[in-house]
Tab-separated table of C-alpha atoms in Angstrom:
chain	number	residue	atom	x	y	z
A	1	MET	CA	141.630	85.657	98.726
A	2	GLU	CA	139.271	87.968	96.819
A	3	LYS	CA	139.730	91.637	97.596
A	4	ILE	CA	136.633	93.699	98.399
A	5	ASN	CA	136.741	97.282	97.093
A	6	ASN	CA	133.112	98.352	96.828
A	7	VAL	CA	132.054	98.455	100.458
A	8	LYS	CA	131.160	101.999	101.457
A	9	GLY	CA	133.779	103.422	103.764
A	10	LEU	CA	136.360	100.773	102.831
A	11	ASN	CA	137.174	101.772	99.247
A	12	GLU	CA	140.908	102.274	98.833
A	13	ASN	CA	140.390	105.074	96.321
A	14	GLY	CA	137.846	107.034	98.354
A	15	PRO	CA	137.687	108.534	101.845
A	16	LYS	CA	137.399	106.121	104.728
A	17	ASN	CA	134.339	107.049	106.771
A	18	LYS	CA	134.608	106.715	110.509
A	19	ILE	CA	131.626	105.044	112.128
A	20	LYS	CA	131.271	105.235	115.880
A	21	MET	CA	128.767	103.141	117.745
A	22	SER	CA	128.210	102.694	121.464
A	23	ALA	CA	126.624	99.664	123.063
A	24	LEU	CA	126.567	97.753	126.297
A	25	ASP	CA	129.366	95.260	126.680
A	26	PRO	CA	128.151	91.746	125.929
A	27	TYR	CA	127.669	89.585	128.994
A	28	ILE	CA	130.220	86.818	129.019
A	29	VAL	CA	129.122	83.518	130.524
A	30	SER	CA	132.639	83.015	131.883
A	31	ASN	CA	131.913	85.822	134.358
A	32	ILE	CA	129.863	83.276	136.279
A	33	VAL	CA	132.097	81.745	138.944
A	34	GLU	CA	132.256	77.976	138.742
A	35	PRO	CA	132.208	75.919	141.968
A	36	THR	CA	135.581	74.319	141.360
A	37	GLU	CA	137.663	72.861	144.187
A	38	SER	CA	141.459	72.963	144.090
A	39	LYS	CA	144.204	72.683	146.646
A	40	LYS	CA	146.029	75.878	147.548
A	41	ARG	CA	149.752	75.783	146.855
A	42	GLY	CA	151.763	75.308	150.038
A	43	SER	CA	148.671	74.595	152.135
A	44	ASP	CA	146.118	71.868	152.726
A	45	MET	CA	143.274	74.385	152.303
A	46	ILE	CA	140.894	73.752	149.408
A	47	ILE	CA	140.062	76.795	147.261
A	48	TRP	CA	136.343	77.195	146.598
A	49	GLY	CA	135.796	78.470	143.067
A	50	ASP	CA	138.025	80.599	140.850
A	51	ASN	CA	140.188	82.803	143.081
A	52	ASN	CA	138.263	81.476	146.094
A	53	ARG	CA	135.237	83.520	145.013
A	54	TYR	CA	132.366	81.047	144.663
A	55	PRO	CA	130.568	81.876	147.942
A	56	ILE	CA	131.072	85.588	147.196
A	57	TYR	CA	129.355	84.996	143.860
A	58	LEU	CA	126.415	83.266	145.603
A	59	TRP	CA	126.132	86.189	148.016
A	60	ASP	CA	126.022	88.619	145.077
A	61	LEU	CA	123.172	86.638	143.516
A	62	TYR	CA	121.301	86.740	146.812
A	63	LEU	CA	121.665	90.524	146.957
A	64	ASN	CA	120.664	91.165	143.333
A	65	CYS	CA	118.055	88.508	142.492
A	66	ALA	CA	114.751	89.512	144.101
A	67	THR	CA	113.092	86.113	143.635
A	68	LEU	CA	116.026	84.270	145.174
A	69	GLN	CA	116.205	86.649	148.122
A	70	SER	CA	112.470	86.378	148.744
A	71	ILE	CA	112.588	82.588	148.815
A	72	ILE	CA	115.668	82.444	151.043
A	73	ASN	CA	114.388	85.003	153.552
A	74	GLY	CA	110.929	83.455	153.614
A	75	THR	CA	112.287	79.942	154.074
A	76	ALA	CA	114.542	81.149	156.894
A	77	ASP	CA	111.431	82.499	158.618
A	78	PHE	CA	109.789	79.080	158.284
A	79	ILE	CA	112.912	77.332	159.607
A	80	VAL	CA	113.172	79.563	162.692
A	81	GLY	CA	109.430	79.230	163.227
A	82	ASP	CA	107.645	81.217	165.905
A	83	ASP	CA	110.462	80.650	168.392
A	84	VAL	CA	113.542	78.583	169.182
A	85	ILE	CA	114.039	77.428	172.767
A	86	CYS	CA	117.396	76.271	174.109
A	87	ASN	CA	117.022	73.449	176.649
A	88	LYS	CA	120.675	73.516	177.706
A	89	GLU	CA	121.090	75.029	181.149
A	90	GLY	CA	122.878	78.369	181.036
A	91	PHE	CA	122.004	79.072	177.369
A	92	ASN	CA	118.288	79.767	177.616
A	93	VAL	CA	118.813	83.555	177.728
A	94	VAL	CA	121.963	84.443	175.760
A	95	VAL	CA	124.564	82.203	174.155
A	96	ASN	CA	127.601	84.505	173.916
A	97	LYS	CA	129.140	87.730	175.157
A	98	LYS	CA	127.575	89.671	172.298
A	99	GLY	CA	124.215	89.093	173.929
A	100	GLU	CA	122.892	86.966	171.074
A	101	THR	CA	120.105	84.492	171.743
A	102	ILE	CA	119.654	81.019	170.321
A	103	VAL	CA	117.081	82.527	167.943
A	104	ASP	CA	119.697	84.967	166.600
A	105	ILE	CA	122.188	82.180	165.939
A	106	PHE	CA	119.520	79.874	164.504
A	107	ARG	CA	118.357	82.515	162.021
A	108	LYS	CA	121.893	83.316	160.805
A	109	ILE	CA	122.565	79.610	160.363
A	110	ALA	CA	119.320	79.180	158.402
A	111	ILE	CA	120.227	82.040	156.046
A	112	ASP	CA	123.694	80.582	155.404
A	113	LYS	CA	122.211	77.136	154.828
A	114	MET	CA	119.845	78.499	152.193
A	115	ILE	CA	122.427	80.681	150.419
A	116	PHE	CA	125.535	78.503	150.504
A	117	GLY	CA	124.212	75.040	151.323
A	118	GLY	CA	126.106	74.879	154.622
A	119	TYR	CA	126.908	76.713	157.840
A	120	ALA	CA	129.572	76.994	160.522
A	121	VAL	CA	129.317	77.528	164.288
A	122	GLN	CA	132.232	78.536	166.485
A	123	VAL	CA	132.303	76.862	169.906
A	124	ILE	CA	134.203	78.441	172.807
A	125	ARG	CA	135.173	76.414	175.885
A	126	ASN	CA	136.031	77.732	179.329
A	127	MET	CA	139.091	76.850	181.422
A	128	VAL	CA	137.625	73.512	182.530
A	129	GLY	CA	136.722	72.461	178.984
A	130	GLU	CA	132.971	73.153	179.138
A	131	VAL	CA	131.101	74.861	176.317
A	132	SER	CA	130.666	78.468	177.398
A	133	GLU	CA	129.792	80.380	174.208
A	134	ILE	CA	128.646	79.757	170.640
A	135	TYR	CA	128.950	82.114	167.682
A	136	HIS	CA	127.761	82.045	164.103
A	137	LEU	CA	130.639	82.091	161.598
A	138	ASP	CA	129.936	83.702	158.240
A	139	PHE	CA	130.052	80.713	155.892
A	140	MET	CA	131.165	82.956	153.024
A	141	LYS	CA	134.429	83.519	154.906
A	142	VAL	CA	135.092	79.903	155.930
A	143	ARG	CA	137.300	77.475	154.027
A	144	SER	CA	138.304	73.911	154.796
A	145	ASN	CA	140.889	71.262	154.234
A	146	GLU	CA	140.002	68.182	152.210
A	147	LYS	CA	138.608	66.154	155.137
A	148	ASN	CA	136.861	69.076	156.890
A	149	THR	CA	139.004	68.545	159.980
A	150	VAL	CA	140.703	71.957	159.820
A	151	LEU	CA	138.750	75.156	159.126
A	152	TYR	CA	140.112	78.530	158.013
A	153	TYR	CA	138.463	81.909	158.506
A	154	ALA	CA	139.391	85.207	156.808
A	155	ASP	CA	137.476	88.432	156.248
A	156	ASP	CA	138.771	88.844	152.694
A	157	TRP	CA	139.999	85.854	150.719
A	158	GLU	CA	140.770	88.078	147.724
A	159	ALA	CA	143.311	90.200	149.590
A	160	TRP	CA	146.916	90.138	148.398
A	161	SER	CA	148.113	88.752	151.717
A	162	VAL	CA	145.419	86.723	153.440
A	163	LYS	CA	145.737	86.246	157.179
A	164	ALA	CA	143.431	83.390	158.063
A	165	LEU	CA	142.542	82.082	161.507
A	166	THR	CA	142.783	78.315	161.877
A	167	TYR	CA	140.333	76.217	163.891
A	168	PRO	CA	140.067	72.479	164.499
A	169	LYS	CA	136.840	70.609	163.865
A	170	TYR	CA	134.648	70.472	166.959
A	171	GLU	CA	134.823	67.196	168.875
A	172	ILE	CA	132.695	66.556	171.954
A	173	ASN	CA	135.604	65.061	173.916
A	174	ASP	CA	138.158	67.601	172.769
A	175	SER	CA	139.463	70.416	174.962
A	176	ALA	CA	140.335	72.986	172.264
A	177	PRO	CA	139.472	76.486	173.517
A	178	ALA	CA	137.954	77.374	170.126
A	179	SER	CA	136.691	74.959	167.484
A	180	VAL	CA	134.150	74.921	164.668
A	181	VAL	CA	131.129	72.785	163.821
A	182	TYR	CA	131.146	72.630	160.024
A	183	ASN	CA	128.016	71.490	158.196
A	184	LYS	CA	127.976	70.930	154.449
A	185	GLY	CA	124.772	68.905	154.232
A	186	TYR	CA	124.328	65.739	152.267
A	187	VAL	CA	124.659	67.103	148.726
A	188	THR	CA	128.294	68.006	148.076
A	189	ARG	CA	130.910	67.810	145.374
A	190	SER	CA	133.622	66.853	147.807
A	191	VAL	CA	134.699	69.458	150.338
A	192	TYR	CA	132.057	72.149	149.947
A	193	PRO	CA	128.252	72.011	149.725
A	194	ILE	CA	125.976	72.589	146.755
A	195	PRO	CA	123.182	75.119	147.331
A	196	VAL	CA	119.674	73.821	146.852
A	197	TYR	CA	119.171	76.197	143.915
A	198	GLY	CA	122.375	75.067	142.206
A	199	ALA	CA	120.514	73.998	139.071
A	200	ALA	CA	118.896	77.452	138.808
A	201	LEU	CA	122.008	79.624	139.040
A	202	LEU	CA	121.698	80.660	135.393
A	203	SER	CA	118.068	81.622	136.002
A	204	CYS	CA	119.122	83.770	138.970
A	205	GLU	CA	121.805	85.366	136.817
A	206	THR	CA	119.266	85.947	134.048
A	207	GLU	CA	116.838	87.709	136.393
A	208	LYS	CA	119.659	89.926	137.639
A	209	CYS	CA	120.627	90.817	134.071
A	210	ILE	CA	116.999	91.550	133.120
A	211	ASN	CA	116.813	94.099	135.926
A	212	GLN	CA	120.071	95.641	134.757
A	213	PHE	CA	118.727	95.797	131.202
A	214	HIS	CA	115.591	97.665	132.265
A	215	LEU	CA	117.617	100.037	134.448
A	216	ASN	CA	119.966	100.813	131.556
A	217	ASN	CA	117.024	101.197	129.197
A	218	LEU	CA	115.409	103.645	131.624
A	219	ASN	CA	118.573	105.681	132.138
A	220	ASN	CA	119.377	105.753	128.425
A	221	GLY	CA	115.925	107.115	127.597
A	222	PHE	CA	115.104	107.295	123.912
A	223	MET	CA	118.790	107.196	122.978
A	224	SER	CA	118.894	103.390	123.285
A	225	ASN	CA	116.748	102.856	120.157
A	226	VAL	CA	117.276	106.036	118.121
A	227	ILE	CA	119.900	107.026	115.565
A	228	ILE	CA	120.420	110.733	114.836
A	229	ASN	CA	122.019	111.445	111.459
A	230	PHE	CA	123.719	114.819	110.900
A	231	ASN	CA	123.777	115.181	107.123
A	232	ASN	CA	126.110	118.130	106.684
A	233	GLY	CA	129.536	116.550	106.614
A	234	THR	CA	131.794	114.705	109.030
A	235	PRO	CA	133.168	116.907	111.826
A	236	THR	CA	136.493	116.400	113.556
A	237	ASP	CA	136.901	113.771	116.256
A	238	GLU	CA	136.765	116.473	118.935
A	239	ALA	CA	133.540	117.902	117.519
A	240	GLN	CA	131.981	114.424	117.296
A	241	GLU	CA	132.762	113.779	120.942
A	242	GLU	CA	131.301	117.140	121.978
A	243	ILE	CA	128.093	116.521	119.980
A	244	GLU	CA	127.692	113.057	121.472
A	245	ARG	CA	128.272	114.390	124.981
A	246	ASN	CA	125.753	117.205	124.548
A	247	ILE	CA	123.057	114.878	123.211
A	248	ASN	CA	123.559	112.406	126.050
A	249	GLU	CA	123.408	115.169	128.646
A	250	LYS	CA	120.226	116.699	127.223
A	251	PHE	CA	118.199	113.725	126.091
A	252	SER	CA	119.283	110.514	127.852
A	253	GLY	CA	117.932	109.486	131.231
A	254	TYR	CA	114.433	108.765	132.559
A	255	GLN	CA	113.875	112.458	133.432
A	256	ASN	CA	114.143	113.485	129.783
A	257	THR	CA	111.250	111.470	128.379
A	258	GLY	CA	109.305	113.423	125.776
A	259	ARG	CA	111.778	116.289	125.364
A	260	ILE	CA	112.009	117.862	121.927
A	261	LEU	CA	115.130	117.690	119.770
A	262	ILE	CA	115.669	120.959	117.840
A	263	SER	CA	118.030	121.055	114.855
A	264	TYR	CA	119.145	124.162	112.902
A	265	ASN	CA	120.037	123.446	109.243
A	266	ASP	CA	121.113	125.510	106.233
A	267	SER	CA	118.606	123.746	103.951
A	268	ASP	CA	116.354	120.719	103.628
A	269	VAL	CA	119.218	118.915	101.965
A	270	ASN	CA	121.345	119.108	105.112
A	271	LYS	CA	118.583	118.528	107.628
A	272	THR	CA	119.124	116.294	110.647
A	273	THR	CA	117.288	112.974	110.412
A	274	VAL	CA	116.216	110.817	113.317
A	275	GLU	CA	115.607	107.112	112.764
A	276	ARG	CA	113.972	104.855	115.314
A	277	LEU	CA	115.175	101.276	115.493
A	278	ASP	CA	112.712	98.405	115.543
A	279	SER	CA	112.290	97.262	119.157
A	280	ASP	CA	111.244	93.694	118.207
A	281	ASP	CA	108.805	93.661	121.152
A	282	PHE	CA	111.654	93.615	123.660
A	283	ASP	CA	109.351	94.491	126.564
A	284	GLU	CA	107.082	91.514	125.950
A	285	ARG	CA	109.986	89.187	125.319
A	286	TYR	CA	111.764	90.233	128.502
A	287	GLU	CA	108.585	89.904	130.555
A	288	SER	CA	108.110	86.370	129.225
A	289	LEU	CA	111.740	85.579	130.007
A	290	ALA	CA	111.393	87.021	133.523
A	291	THR	CA	108.355	84.831	134.194
A	292	ARG	CA	110.189	81.743	132.975
A	293	THR	CA	113.266	82.409	135.114
A	294	ARG	CA	111.125	82.918	138.229
A	295	GLU	CA	109.402	79.607	137.594
A	296	GLN	CA	112.753	77.830	137.292
A	297	ILE	CA	114.015	79.341	140.559
A	298	PHE	CA	110.882	78.245	142.411
A	299	CYS	CA	111.201	74.814	140.787
A	300	ALA	CA	114.748	74.434	142.145
A	301	PHE	CA	113.442	75.043	145.669
A	302	ARG	CA	110.364	72.878	145.036
A	303	ALA	CA	108.404	75.845	146.364
A	304	ASN	CA	105.003	77.268	145.489
A	305	PRO	CA	105.108	81.027	144.718
A	306	VAL	CA	102.030	81.633	146.880
A	307	LEU	CA	104.172	80.961	149.973
A	308	PHE	CA	106.174	84.088	149.227
A	309	GLY	CA	103.371	86.415	148.160
A	310	ILE	CA	103.705	85.723	144.443
A	311	ASN	CA	100.894	84.275	142.366
A	312	TYR	CA	100.510	84.416	138.613
A	313	ALA	CA	96.750	83.820	138.743
A	314	SER	CA	94.049	85.952	140.336
A	315	GLY	CA	94.840	85.225	143.967
A	316	PHE	CA	94.759	82.263	146.307
A	317	SER	CA	92.831	81.075	149.322
A	318	LYS	CA	94.020	80.343	152.833
A	319	GLN	CA	93.452	76.643	152.161
A	320	GLU	CA	95.681	76.744	149.082
A	321	TYR	CA	98.373	78.484	151.105
A	322	GLN	CA	98.129	75.903	153.875
A	323	GLN	CA	98.393	73.012	151.435
A	324	ALA	CA	101.434	74.583	149.770
A	325	PHE	CA	103.037	75.245	153.149
A	326	ASP	CA	102.431	71.694	154.426
A	327	LEU	CA	104.249	70.242	151.421
A	328	TYR	CA	107.131	72.736	151.567
A	329	ASN	CA	107.410	72.318	155.319
A	330	ARG	CA	107.721	68.559	154.952
A	331	THR	CA	110.173	68.510	152.038
A	332	MET	CA	112.366	71.548	152.753
A	333	VAL	CA	111.836	73.212	156.128
A	334	GLN	CA	111.735	70.250	158.524
A	335	PRO	CA	114.844	68.489	157.124
A	336	ILE	CA	116.873	71.678	157.591
A	337	GLN	CA	115.458	72.207	161.087
A	338	LYS	CA	116.452	68.668	162.065
A	339	ASP	CA	119.924	69.129	160.603
A	340	ILE	CA	120.520	72.330	162.582
A	341	CYS	CA	119.079	70.848	165.782
A	342	LYS	CA	121.396	67.879	165.368
A	343	SER	CA	124.377	70.248	165.235
A	344	PHE	CA	123.322	71.841	168.529
A	345	ASP	CA	122.873	68.382	170.055
A	346	THR	CA	126.477	67.692	169.075
A	347	ILE	CA	127.660	70.976	170.599
A	348	PHE	CA	125.806	70.580	173.902
A	349	GLY	CA	126.259	66.806	174.138
A	350	MET	CA	122.558	66.099	174.672
A	351	LYS	CA	119.475	65.161	172.670
A	352	ASN	CA	116.714	67.688	172.079
A	353	SER	CA	119.011	70.524	173.134
A	354	VAL	CA	116.867	73.000	171.189
A	355	THR	CA	113.163	73.046	170.402
A	356	VAL	CA	111.684	74.849	167.404
A	357	VAL	CA	108.163	76.188	167.813
A	358	PRO	CA	106.557	75.603	164.380
A	359	PHE	CA	105.730	78.547	162.157
A	360	SER	CA	102.105	79.672	162.311
A	361	MET	CA	100.046	82.316	160.556
A	362	ASN	CA	98.533	83.511	163.827
A	363	TRP	CA	100.772	86.171	165.351
A	364	ASN	CA	99.212	85.743	168.796
A	365	GLU	CA	100.269	82.097	168.902
């Protein structure tokens, strides 16, 4: 192998210059949790994602991707409609000892359905085997066996020693004091559901990273695209660290925009030089990327941005909104409403156990 001797800083016969550079850690695609399913050792429970973290990853996306959160919250509003009425005697006021109404449970279920692709409802029976209470179970904390006949619930699946509660699947003729209605929809891999935006997960992740980029760019101030050269020798490691710390404290951060850097030099030969790096139109490129990722997220939901207060044109009319809503209501909202209502019919053992009053733009209605 040919030996290279003429690279500055690497010459064996000359001093080796130390070059220090700081940068953000590169984002590794493997940080994205895959929706794998594997059987837990010594148990019939199926692990959902690496280290049982897939629903936690979806929840993080929901919290940090504004477009995703807007669509999910808005769709949940459409699903709940103007009201939800329980037609089962004894449940038309509250449905559990927490004082929750059918609307409260319906909304929590709708949110879980949109985020995770499924939901879970805990059913409590009284001493004579009748349904007496219903509770929403956080779907992020629910796991299942392979046939969805046994459900497990734990507050923290990443804990060193997980203590999970075990529930049987709800059966109308069963007498279990506590059981769970588990819904994973019609689109699944095997045990667990696939969220409707599954094909747009990378777009959600991209939007989250774009926001982090702009936040870092803002907090770093001009230091993110400027190199300051001190041309009067190489100081010790301790002095280099002190200089770097002082510069960051004085000039980085959004509050330091426009501040003046003052340098004291013995002569023009040893003056401090400041070089600005070419930005390559990052702002425009990131804005274009942000627009594209939003479009892909809306595409995954088959939703029109005007339904959620977003429009890339110069506005929209009430008629355009109504047309967009009619299509979204037919293809997304109503199927989920029917699915949830069917679950309540199973719980209460009767048809039309709940009635959803359709969403309307008129508050008085």
